[in-house]
XYZ file of N, CA, C and O in Angstrom:
636
model
N 81.972 -180.056 27.052
C 82.114 -181.347 27.534
C 81.247 -182.227 27.472
O 80.009 -181.777 28.000
N 81.209 -183.394 26.771
C 79.592 -184.344 26.811
C 79.151 -184.740 28.928
O 80.831 -185.865 29.111
N 78.697 -184.874 28.990
C 77.902 -185.429 30.578
C 77.380 -186.616 30.257
O 76.550 -186.953 29.448
N 77.654 -187.503 30.660
C 77.171 -188.961 30.400
C 76.650 -189.613 32.036
O 77.484 -189.921 32.719
N 75.384 -190.305 31.500
C 74.984 -190.581 33.014
C 75.056 -191.648 33.196
O 76.071 -192.898 32.669
N 75.124 -192.106 34.479
C 75.407 -193.841 34.503
C 74.689 -195.199 34.280
O 75.034 -196.286 33.612
N 72.932 -194.538 33.297
C 72.177 -195.229 32.728
C 72.876 -195.430 31.198
O 72.661 -196.864 30.929
N 73.503 -194.420 30.794
C 73.648 -194.615 29.568
C 75.245 -195.685 29.337
O 75.383 -196.125 28.237
N 76.064 -195.233 30.345
C 77.277 -195.828 30.636
C 77.147 -197.599 30.563
O 77.551 -198.295 29.885
N 75.961 -197.625 31.262
C 75.262 -199.180 31.608
C 74.901 -199.199 30.171
O 75.263 -200.804 29.709
N 74.249 -198.955 29.212
C 73.573 -199.046 27.766
C 74.637 -199.527 26.984
O 74.949 -200.525 26.333
N 75.905 -198.589 27.163
C 77.273 -198.874 26.034
C 77.487 -200.200 26.203
O 78.164 -201.111 25.772
N 77.930 -200.595 27.727
C 78.639 -201.503 28.346
C 77.831 -203.123 28.369
O 78.173 -204.058 27.293
N 76.635 -202.492 28.252
C 75.746 -204.085 27.838
C 75.901 -204.441 26.589
O 75.720 -206.031 26.320
N 75.578 -203.382 25.382
C 75.641 -203.446 23.995
C 77.313 -204.205 24.126
O 77.041 -205.270 22.459
N 78.002 -203.578 24.323
C 79.014 -204.114 23.807
C 79.578 -205.656 24.218
O 80.227 -206.469 23.821
N 78.850 -205.921 25.854
C 78.959 -207.131 26.214
C 78.266 -208.213 24.996
O 78.768 -209.251 24.852
N 77.056 -207.703 24.552
C 76.329 -208.609 23.392
C 76.593 -209.351 22.645
O 77.274 -210.070 21.937
N 77.693 -208.070 22.376
C 78.064 -207.706 20.533
C 79.674 -209.122 21.177
O 79.936 -209.590 19.862
N 80.066 -209.148 21.777
C 81.181 -209.905 22.406
C 81.231 -210.892 22.761
O 81.927 -211.993 21.912
N 79.866 -211.183 23.383
C 79.765 -212.971 23.524
C 79.485 -213.393 21.893
O 79.322 -214.570 22.004
N 78.110 -212.899 21.304
C 78.249 -213.135 20.143
C 79.139 -213.177 19.072
O 79.282 -214.168 18.202
N 79.791 -212.791 18.817
C 81.081 -212.775 18.219
C 81.823 -213.968 18.164
O 82.765 -215.300 17.861
N 82.185 -214.042 20.233
C 82.657 -215.660 20.908
C 82.303 -216.727 20.182
O 82.446 -217.486 20.079
N 80.507 -216.886 20.173
C 80.046 -217.554 20.242
C 79.746 -218.139 18.789
O 79.991 -219.306 18.148
N 80.038 -217.297 18.007
C 79.816 -217.440 16.360
C 81.772 -218.331 16.254
O 81.447 -219.294 15.123
N 82.460 -217.908 16.551
C 83.784 -218.544 16.361
C 83.897 -219.647 17.340
O 84.388 -220.432 16.141
N 83.491 -219.553 18.022
C 82.809 -221.214 18.970
C 82.158 -221.974 17.901
O 82.855 -223.643 17.821
N 80.795 -221.656 17.388
C 80.196 -222.442 16.682
C 80.853 -223.019 15.217
O 80.842 -223.918 14.796
N 81.308 -222.069 14.757
C 82.261 -222.540 13.264
C 83.438 -223.342 13.343
O 83.531 -224.130 12.382
N 84.106 -223.643 14.857
C 85.492 -224.280 14.831
C 84.662 -225.406 15.722
O 85.124 -226.899 14.961
N 83.481 -225.418 16.217
C 82.780 -227.060 16.858
C 82.070 -227.544 15.641
O 82.037 -228.671 15.490
N 81.921 -227.021 14.694
C 81.000 -227.381 13.398
C 82.044 -228.085 12.809
O 81.304 -228.910 11.356
N 82.945 -227.954 12.685
C 83.801 -228.225 11.030
C 83.840 -230.146 11.558
O 84.101 -230.250 12.416
N 82.966 -230.965 10.436
C 82.905 -231.850 10.276
C 84.365 -232.704 9.416
O 84.935 -232.364 8.701
N 85.074 -233.862 10.219
C 85.702 -234.614 9.552
C 85.378 -235.031 8.300
O 84.356 -235.664 8.324
N 86.134 -235.112 6.806
C 85.735 -235.828 6.312
C 86.288 -237.450 6.265
O 87.333 -237.790 6.430
N 85.261 -238.113 5.841
C 85.192 -239.377 6.436
C 85.150 -240.371 5.503
O 85.234 -241.688 4.955
N 84.970 -239.706 4.268
C 85.276 -240.678 3.061
C 87.291 -240.833 2.692
O 87.864 -240.038 3.039
N 86.865 -241.892 1.699
C 88.136 -242.529 1.641
C 88.793 -241.744 0.424
O 88.131 -241.060 -0.654
N 90.176 -241.558 0.606
C 90.587 -240.624 -0.517
C 90.418 -241.354 -1.743
O 90.684 -240.152 -2.534
N 90.640 -242.097 -2.089
C 90.268 -242.714 -3.448
C 88.610 -242.319 -3.730
O 88.657 -241.859 -4.898
N 87.979 -242.350 -3.502
C 86.432 -242.027 -3.224
C 86.473 -240.127 -3.751
O 85.562 -240.113 -4.919
N 87.189 -239.729 -2.714
C 87.249 -238.394 -3.157
C 87.760 -237.766 -4.464
O 87.465 -237.019 -5.105
N 88.803 -238.835 -5.166
C 89.686 -238.733 -6.242
C 88.938 -239.261 -7.270
O 88.571 -238.046 -8.456
N 88.176 -239.951 -7.279
C 87.130 -240.291 -8.187
C 86.329 -239.566 -8.324
O 85.826 -239.202 -9.401
N 85.482 -239.290 -7.280
C 84.383 -238.099 -7.275
C 84.805 -236.784 -8.235
O 83.828 -236.444 -8.840
N 85.793 -236.804 -8.077
C 87.005 -235.524 -8.436
C 86.436 -235.769 -10.263
O 86.121 -234.813 -10.895
N 87.040 -236.609 -10.380
C 86.782 -237.050 -12.018
C 85.749 -237.281 -12.554
O 85.477 -236.599 -13.542
N 84.725 -238.111 -12.382
C 83.176 -238.378 -12.487
C 82.680 -236.824 -12.323
O 82.195 -236.494 -13.334
N 82.826 -235.771 -11.626
C 82.566 -234.565 -11.582
C 82.734 -234.181 -13.143
O 81.749 -233.333 -13.582
N 84.629 -233.818 -13.303
C 84.764 -233.307 -14.210
C 83.904 -233.495 -15.332
O 83.817 -232.746 -16.618
N 83.657 -235.134 -15.889
C 83.537 -235.628 -16.811
C 81.987 -235.247 -17.192
O 81.703 -235.087 -18.150
N 81.184 -235.165 -15.982
C 79.442 -235.035 -16.335
C 79.525 -233.880 -16.482
O 78.695 -233.640 -17.428
N 80.387 -232.860 -15.904
C 80.349 -231.282 -16.394
C 80.497 -230.835 -17.637
O 79.845 -230.268 -18.185
N 81.546 -231.661 -18.028
C 82.112 -231.565 -19.558
C 81.054 -232.434 -20.393
O 80.391 -231.613 -21.367
N 80.060 -233.513 -20.263
C 79.223 -234.207 -20.989
C 78.108 -233.288 -20.664
O 77.270 -233.230 -21.967
N 77.554 -232.795 -19.959
C 76.124 -232.018 -19.702
C 76.624 -230.837 -20.594
O 75.301 -230.219 -20.483
N 77.676 -230.264 -20.414
C 78.131 -229.088 -21.030
C 78.233 -228.689 -22.042
O 78.327 -227.966 -22.916
N 78.173 -230.092 -23.113
C 78.163 -230.284 -24.619
C 76.787 -231.439 -25.036
O 76.370 -231.740 -24.677
N 77.026 -231.268 -26.342
C 76.429 -232.212 -27.137
C 76.109 -233.852 -26.553
O 77.543 -234.621 -25.970
N 75.251 -234.511 -25.720
C 75.507 -235.480 -25.289
C 74.635 -236.802 -26.473
O 75.260 -237.804 -25.508
N 74.399 -236.395 -27.708
C 74.261 -237.666 -28.169
C 75.702 -238.182 -28.416
O 76.701 -237.743 -28.847
N 75.082 -239.308 -28.533
C 76.533 -240.503 -29.102
C 76.795 -240.294 -30.345
O 76.174 -240.448 -31.314
N 78.216 -240.249 -30.641
C 78.642 -239.988 -31.937
C 80.084 -240.187 -31.783
O 80.788 -239.894 -30.928
N 81.035 -240.593 -33.126
C 82.664 -240.622 -32.912
C 83.313 -239.610 -32.452
O 83.975 -239.909 -31.430
N 82.305 -238.153 -33.119
C 82.983 -237.318 -32.617
C 82.964 -236.953 -30.721
O 83.927 -236.709 -30.285
N 81.623 -237.307 -30.360
C 82.107 -236.669 -29.055
C 82.958 -237.765 -28.003
O 82.921 -237.736 -27.197
N 82.542 -238.913 -28.880
C 83.198 -239.952 -27.844
C 84.845 -239.555 -28.248
O 85.707 -239.502 -26.712
N 85.167 -238.899 -29.365
C 86.336 -238.452 -29.102
C 86.776 -237.277 -28.218
O 88.019 -237.496 -27.509
N 85.724 -236.359 -27.956
C 85.832 -235.068 -27.270
C 86.051 -235.372 -25.525
O 86.581 -234.907 -24.802
N 85.264 -236.705 -25.076
C 85.490 -237.336 -24.361
C 86.289 -238.355 -23.763
O 86.429 -238.603 -22.303
N 87.378 -239.049 -25.051
C 88.063 -240.326 -24.244
C 89.002 -239.953 -23.364
O 89.973 -240.838 -22.731
N 89.594 -238.862 -23.141
C 90.395 -238.475 -22.143
C 90.198 -239.275 -20.569
O 90.784 -238.969 -19.697
N 88.667 -238.956 -20.044
C 88.218 -239.189 -19.292
C 88.055 -241.228 -18.922
O 87.370 -241.863 -17.802
N 87.870 -241.820 -20.094
C 87.942 -243.165 -20.194
C 89.492 -243.954 -20.146
O 89.808 -244.375 -20.978
N 89.015 -244.927 -20.091
C 90.212 -246.707 -19.934
C 89.538 -246.833 -21.332
O 88.923 -246.493 -21.969
N 91.073 -247.388 -21.899
C 90.716 -248.065 -23.083
C 90.168 -248.791 -23.313
O 89.243 -249.069 -24.257
N 89.317 -249.750 -22.136
C 88.600 -250.653 -22.556
C 87.072 -250.076 -22.875
O 86.425 -250.818 -23.561
N 87.037 -248.901 -21.935
C 85.668 -248.438 -22.388
C 85.464 -247.481 -23.839
O 84.551 -247.590 -24.378
N 86.762 -247.499 -24.101
C 86.805 -246.242 -25.236
C 86.435 -247.355 -26.553
O 85.503 -247.639 -27.514
N 87.203 -248.951 -26.073
C 87.102 -250.231 -27.349
C 85.430 -250.665 -27.346
O 84.581 -250.301 -28.607
N 84.706 -250.718 -25.772
C 83.303 -250.856 -25.738
C 82.767 -249.916 -26.569
O 81.642 -250.206 -27.228
N 82.364 -248.642 -26.416
C 81.941 -247.801 -26.872
C 82.141 -247.160 -28.737
O 81.321 -247.058 -29.205
N 83.333 -247.482 -29.251
C 83.660 -247.391 -30.354
C 82.808 -248.523 -31.268
O 82.178 -248.430 -32.214
N 82.774 -249.644 -30.914
C 81.848 -251.102 -31.147
C 80.421 -250.996 -30.920
O 79.617 -251.839 -31.135
N 79.521 -249.910 -30.470
C 78.527 -249.948 -30.074
C 77.068 -249.814 -31.255
O 77.874 -248.816 -31.609
N 76.706 -250.177 -30.900
C 75.849 -250.025 -32.011
C 74.531 -249.448 -32.071
O 73.548 -249.071 -32.497
N 74.351 -249.150 -30.812
C 73.329 -248.553 -30.155
C 73.441 -246.789 -30.578
O 73.603 -245.918 -29.344
N 72.468 -246.255 -31.438
C 73.085 -244.607 -31.780
C 72.504 -243.636 -30.681
O 72.702 -242.886 -31.003
N 70.929 -243.740 -30.814
C 70.467 -243.023 -29.815
C 70.644 -243.057 -28.151
O 70.516 -241.806 -27.697
N 70.953 -244.186 -27.306
C 70.808 -244.005 -26.273
C 72.323 -243.606 -25.548
O 73.084 -244.256 -25.751
N 72.397 -242.411 -24.652
C 73.346 -242.289 -24.430
C 74.003 -243.159 -23.117
O 72.995 -243.202 -22.653
N 75.262 -243.716 -23.435
C 75.745 -244.102 -22.116
C 76.114 -244.225 -20.899
O 75.503 -244.808 -19.510
N 76.091 -242.582 -20.719
C 76.358 -242.331 -19.430
C 75.511 -241.829 -18.894
O 75.367 -241.739 -17.442
N 74.133 -241.802 -19.420
C 72.858 -241.382 -18.251
C 72.077 -242.436 -18.597
O 70.606 -242.369 -18.107
N 72.342 -243.641 -19.539
C 71.877 -244.284 -19.546
C 69.795 -244.210 -20.569
O 68.818 -245.182 -19.729
N 70.372 -243.224 -21.014
C 68.548 -242.832 -21.654
C 68.681 -242.215 -22.947
O 69.770 -241.487 -23.156
N 67.766 -241.831 -23.506
C 67.639 -241.243 -24.882
C 67.043 -239.653 -24.048
O 66.960 -239.113 -25.652
N 66.580 -240.025 -23.663
C 65.581 -238.504 -22.774
C 66.860 -237.870 -21.773
O 67.074 -237.906 -20.841
N 67.461 -236.978 -22.114
C 68.484 -236.347 -21.728
C 68.634 -235.432 -20.743
O 67.173 -234.755 -20.587
N 69.134 -236.319 -19.212
C 68.748 -235.260 -17.882
C 69.176 -233.917 -17.965
O 69.928 -233.328 -18.958
N 68.508 -233.082 -17.086
C 68.613 -231.672 -17.074
C 70.073 -231.257 -16.186
O 70.803 -230.311 -16.058
N 70.107 -232.636 -15.368
C 71.260 -231.864 -14.414
C 72.010 -233.470 -13.753
O 71.247 -234.388 -13.794
N 72.647 -233.374 -12.728
C 72.986 -234.713 -12.174
C 73.443 -234.080 -10.746
O 74.124 -232.843 -10.379
N 73.519 -234.835 -10.152
C 74.345 -234.634 -8.470
C 75.249 -236.169 -8.580
O 74.473 -237.237 -8.120
N 76.517 -235.929 -7.358
C 77.531 -237.264 -7.479
C 76.508 -237.840 -5.975
O 76.951 -236.545 -5.013
N 76.429 -239.050 -5.463
C 76.026 -239.310 -4.411
C 77.297 -240.007 -3.972
O 78.279 -239.793 -3.253
N 76.767 -241.675 -3.071
C 77.773 -242.602 -2.258
C 78.512 -242.933 -3.127
O 78.532 -242.959 -4.518
N 79.741 -243.360 -2.514
C 80.739 -243.834 -3.043
C 81.298 -245.200 -2.690
O 81.214 -245.431 -0.785
N 81.424 -246.452 -3.278
C 82.056 -247.903 -2.761
C 83.106 -248.017 -3.014
O 83.444 -247.960 -4.457
N 83.993 -247.504 -2.187
C 85.545 -248.619 -2.850
C 85.951 -249.701 -1.676
O 85.901 -249.991 -0.667
N 86.801 -250.828 -2.559
C 86.884 -251.865 -2.074
C 88.468 -251.546 -2.183
O 88.830 -252.773 -1.533
N 89.166 -250.899 -2.708
C 90.606 -251.269 -2.776
C 91.260 -249.564 -3.152
O 90.371 -248.891 -3.373
N 92.178 -249.539 -3.047
C 92.979 -248.091 -3.083
C 93.043 -247.503 -5.155
O 93.270 -246.672 -5.171
N 92.983 -248.595 -5.864
C 92.429 -248.024 -7.141
C 90.941 -248.380 -8.088
O 91.198 -248.183 -8.907
N 90.261 -248.524 -7.061
C 88.634 -248.601 -7.368
C 87.929 -247.887 -7.107
O 87.958 -248.269 -5.348
N 86.926 -247.603 -7.346
C 85.488 -246.513 -6.782
C 84.549 -246.691 -8.067
O 84.495 -246.571 -8.842
N 83.229 -246.738 -6.905
C 81.683 -247.034 -7.864
C 81.264 -245.666 -6.604
O 81.120 -246.015 -5.742
N 80.936 -244.919 -7.533
C 79.804 -243.767 -7.283
C 78.536 -243.663 -7.995
O 78.795 -244.217 -9.127
N 77.897 -243.157 -7.209
C 76.564 -243.001 -7.428
C 76.426 -242.083 -7.586
O 76.684 -240.882 -7.513
N 75.934 -241.408 -9.260
C 75.569 -240.236 -9.870
C 74.005 -240.327 -9.878
O 73.406 -241.281 -10.478
N 72.940 -239.193 -9.453
C 71.561 -239.212 -9.885
C 71.848 -238.407 -11.044
O 71.970 -236.903 -10.812
N 71.138 -238.623 -11.706
C 70.504 -238.012 -13.188
C 69.098 -236.976 -12.599
O 68.177 -238.062 -12.130
N 68.974 -235.991 -12.837
C 67.965 -234.687 -12.337
C 66.458 -234.254 -13.557
O 67.325 -233.659 -14.668
N 65.676 -234.458 -14.059
C 64.763 -233.930 -15.054
C 63.524 -233.074 -14.159
O 63.121 -233.491 -13.380
N 64.106 -232.289 -14.141
C 63.036 -231.220 -13.629
C 62.650 -229.709 -14.134
O 63.541 -229.377 -14.884
N 61.376 -229.887 -14.152
C 60.643 -228.804 -15.074
C 59.160 -228.392 -14.422
O 59.294 -228.928 -13.442
N 58.665 -227.089 -15.500
C 57.016 -227.275 -14.870
C 56.372 -228.444 -14.930
O 55.259 -228.288 -14.052
N 57.000 -228.851 -15.407
C 55.573 -230.289 -15.633
C 56.483 -231.614 -15.009
O 55.695 -233.098 -15.066
N 57.488 -231.846 -14.962
C 58.244 -233.363 -14.584
C 59.383 -232.810 -13.284
O 59.844 -231.909 -13.664
N 59.205 -233.475 -12.450
C 60.256 -233.679 -11.370
C 60.511 -235.766 -11.210
O 60.211 -236.109 -10.684
N 61.736 -235.683 -11.769
C 61.704 -237.211 -11.856
C 63.718 -237.091 -11.513
O 64.372 -236.124 -11.942
N 63.654 -238.254 -10.729
C 65.061 -238.992 -10.845
C 65.728 -240.387 -10.937
O 64.741 -241.142 -10.684
N 66.704 -240.437 -11.655
C 67.408 -241.412 -11.831
C 68.746 -242.284 -11.662
O 69.558 -240.594 -11.625
N 68.958 -243.298 -10.559
C 70.031 -243.311 -10.898
C 71.170 -244.511 -11.738
O 70.724 -245.483 -12.029
N 72.808 -243.669 -11.390
C 73.419 -244.779 -12.465
C 74.450 -245.164 -11.178
O 75.025 -243.975 -10.658
N 75.391 -246.126 -11.514
C 76.555 -246.152 -11.261
C 77.403 -246.658 -11.891
O 77.690 -246.702 -13.072
N 78.602 -245.500 -11.410
C 80.034 -245.330 -12.299
C 80.915 -245.669 -11.817
O 81.700 -245.471 -10.321
N 81.867 -246.659 -12.557
C 83.068 -247.233 -12.176
C 83.805 -246.768 -12.405
O 84.330 -246.633 -13.750
N 84.987 -246.413 -11.543
C 86.283 -245.652 -11.880
C 87.348 -246.505 -11.801
O 87.331 -247.242 -10.555
N 88.710 -246.556 -11.945
C 90.060 -247.268 -11.857
C 91.016 -246.308 -11.666
O 90.926 -245.353 -12.924
N 91.879 -246.659 -11.223
C 92.892 -245.657 -11.082
C 94.362 -246.362 -11.932
O 94.552 -247.502 -12.040
N 94.233 -245.300 -13.078
C 95.022 -245.773 -14.670
C 96.534 -244.484 -14.270
O 96.866 -243.684 -14.606
N 97.696 -245.441 -13.651
C 98.833 -244.307 -13.290
C 98.371 -243.084 -12.266
O 97.884 -243.555 -11.060
N 98.601 -242.197 -12.458
C 98.178 -240.958 -11.605
C 96.645 -240.419 -11.636
O 96.039 -239.421 -11.132
N 96.100 -240.892 -12.389
C 94.515 -240.287 -12.830
C 92.776 -241.561 -12.731
O 93.531 -242.921 -12.876
N 92.399 -241.153 -12.246
C 90.895 -242.129 -11.906
C 90.310 -241.883 -13.626
O 90.085 -240.685 -13.863
N 89.754 -243.121 -14.122
C 89.455 -242.879 -15.598
C 87.879 -244.070 -15.079
O 87.866 -244.710 -14.521
N 87.044 -243.509 -15.971
C 85.819 -244.217 -15.613
C 85.579 -245.244 -16.698
O 86.745 -245.316 -17.783
N 84.953 -246.428 -15.942
C 85.695 -248.284 -16.862
C 84.451 -248.465 -17.548
O 84.289 -249.214 -17.771
N 83.286 -248.063 -16.258
C 81.720 -248.721 -16.878
C 80.892 -247.560 -16.276
O 80.969 -247.268 -15.370
N 80.036 -247.815 -16.512
C 78.556 -247.154 -16.298
C 77.428 -247.987 -16.331
O 77.129 -248.507 -16.716
N 76.490 -248.492 -15.399
C 75.778 -249.139 -15.232
C 74.272 -248.829 -14.706
O 74.610 -247.779 -13.324
N 73.462 -249.066 -15.162
C 71.884 -248.037 -14.434
C 71.718 -249.115 -13.054
O 72.363 -250.313 -13.163
N 71.212 -248.195 -12.042
C 70.860 -248.849 -10.952
C 69.979 -249.734 -10.712
O 69.384 -249.956 -11.420
N 70.343 -250.935 -9.676
C 69.352 -251.747 -10.011
C 67.898 -251.533 -8.619
O 68.381 -250.636 -7.863
N 66.467 -251.752 -9.409
C 65.795 -251.567 -8.442
C 65.397 -252.367 -7.471
O 65.866 -253.383 -7.099
N 65.403 -251.738 -6.096
C 64.947 -252.702 -5.024
C 64.074 -253.035 -4.800
O 62.840 -252.977 -5.592
C-alpha cells in the first residue's frame, strides 16, 4: 500500500485545478474570439474567383500570348476577352500592369455597390534579397450567371 501525505494530495489537487482552469480558459477564449464575417457575400464570392485566377496566373507562364489568353479565358467576361485579343502591347502583362512579373500576390479590400459587381484590391509583391516592393491593382468582377468573372484590371491611382 502506498502512503500519500496530505501535502502530496494538495499538490495533485492544485495541479488538476490549474489544468482544468487552463482548459476552460482556452475553450472560452476560442469561442469569445471568433469574429463574425463582416464582408458582403458578393465580395466573398468575387474574392474566391480572383484568388483562383491569380493562383493559376502566377503558377503558369504570365507572358501575354494567344495561347495563354485561351488558357485563362474561363476567368474573364466576353468583353475582356475581346479587349485582350485586340491588344497590341506584347510584353506588358495586363493582370499585373507590368513587364517585370511579381513573385506573389495578396488580395485586399473589396468595394461592392451591387449584388453582381465587386472591385477587389490585389497587391503585387516583389521580394528577394535585394528588393522589397509592392504595387496595387484593382480587379473589377461581375457576376455572369452563377460565376464571378473578371471584367477589368486597372492600376491603382496614387494618392
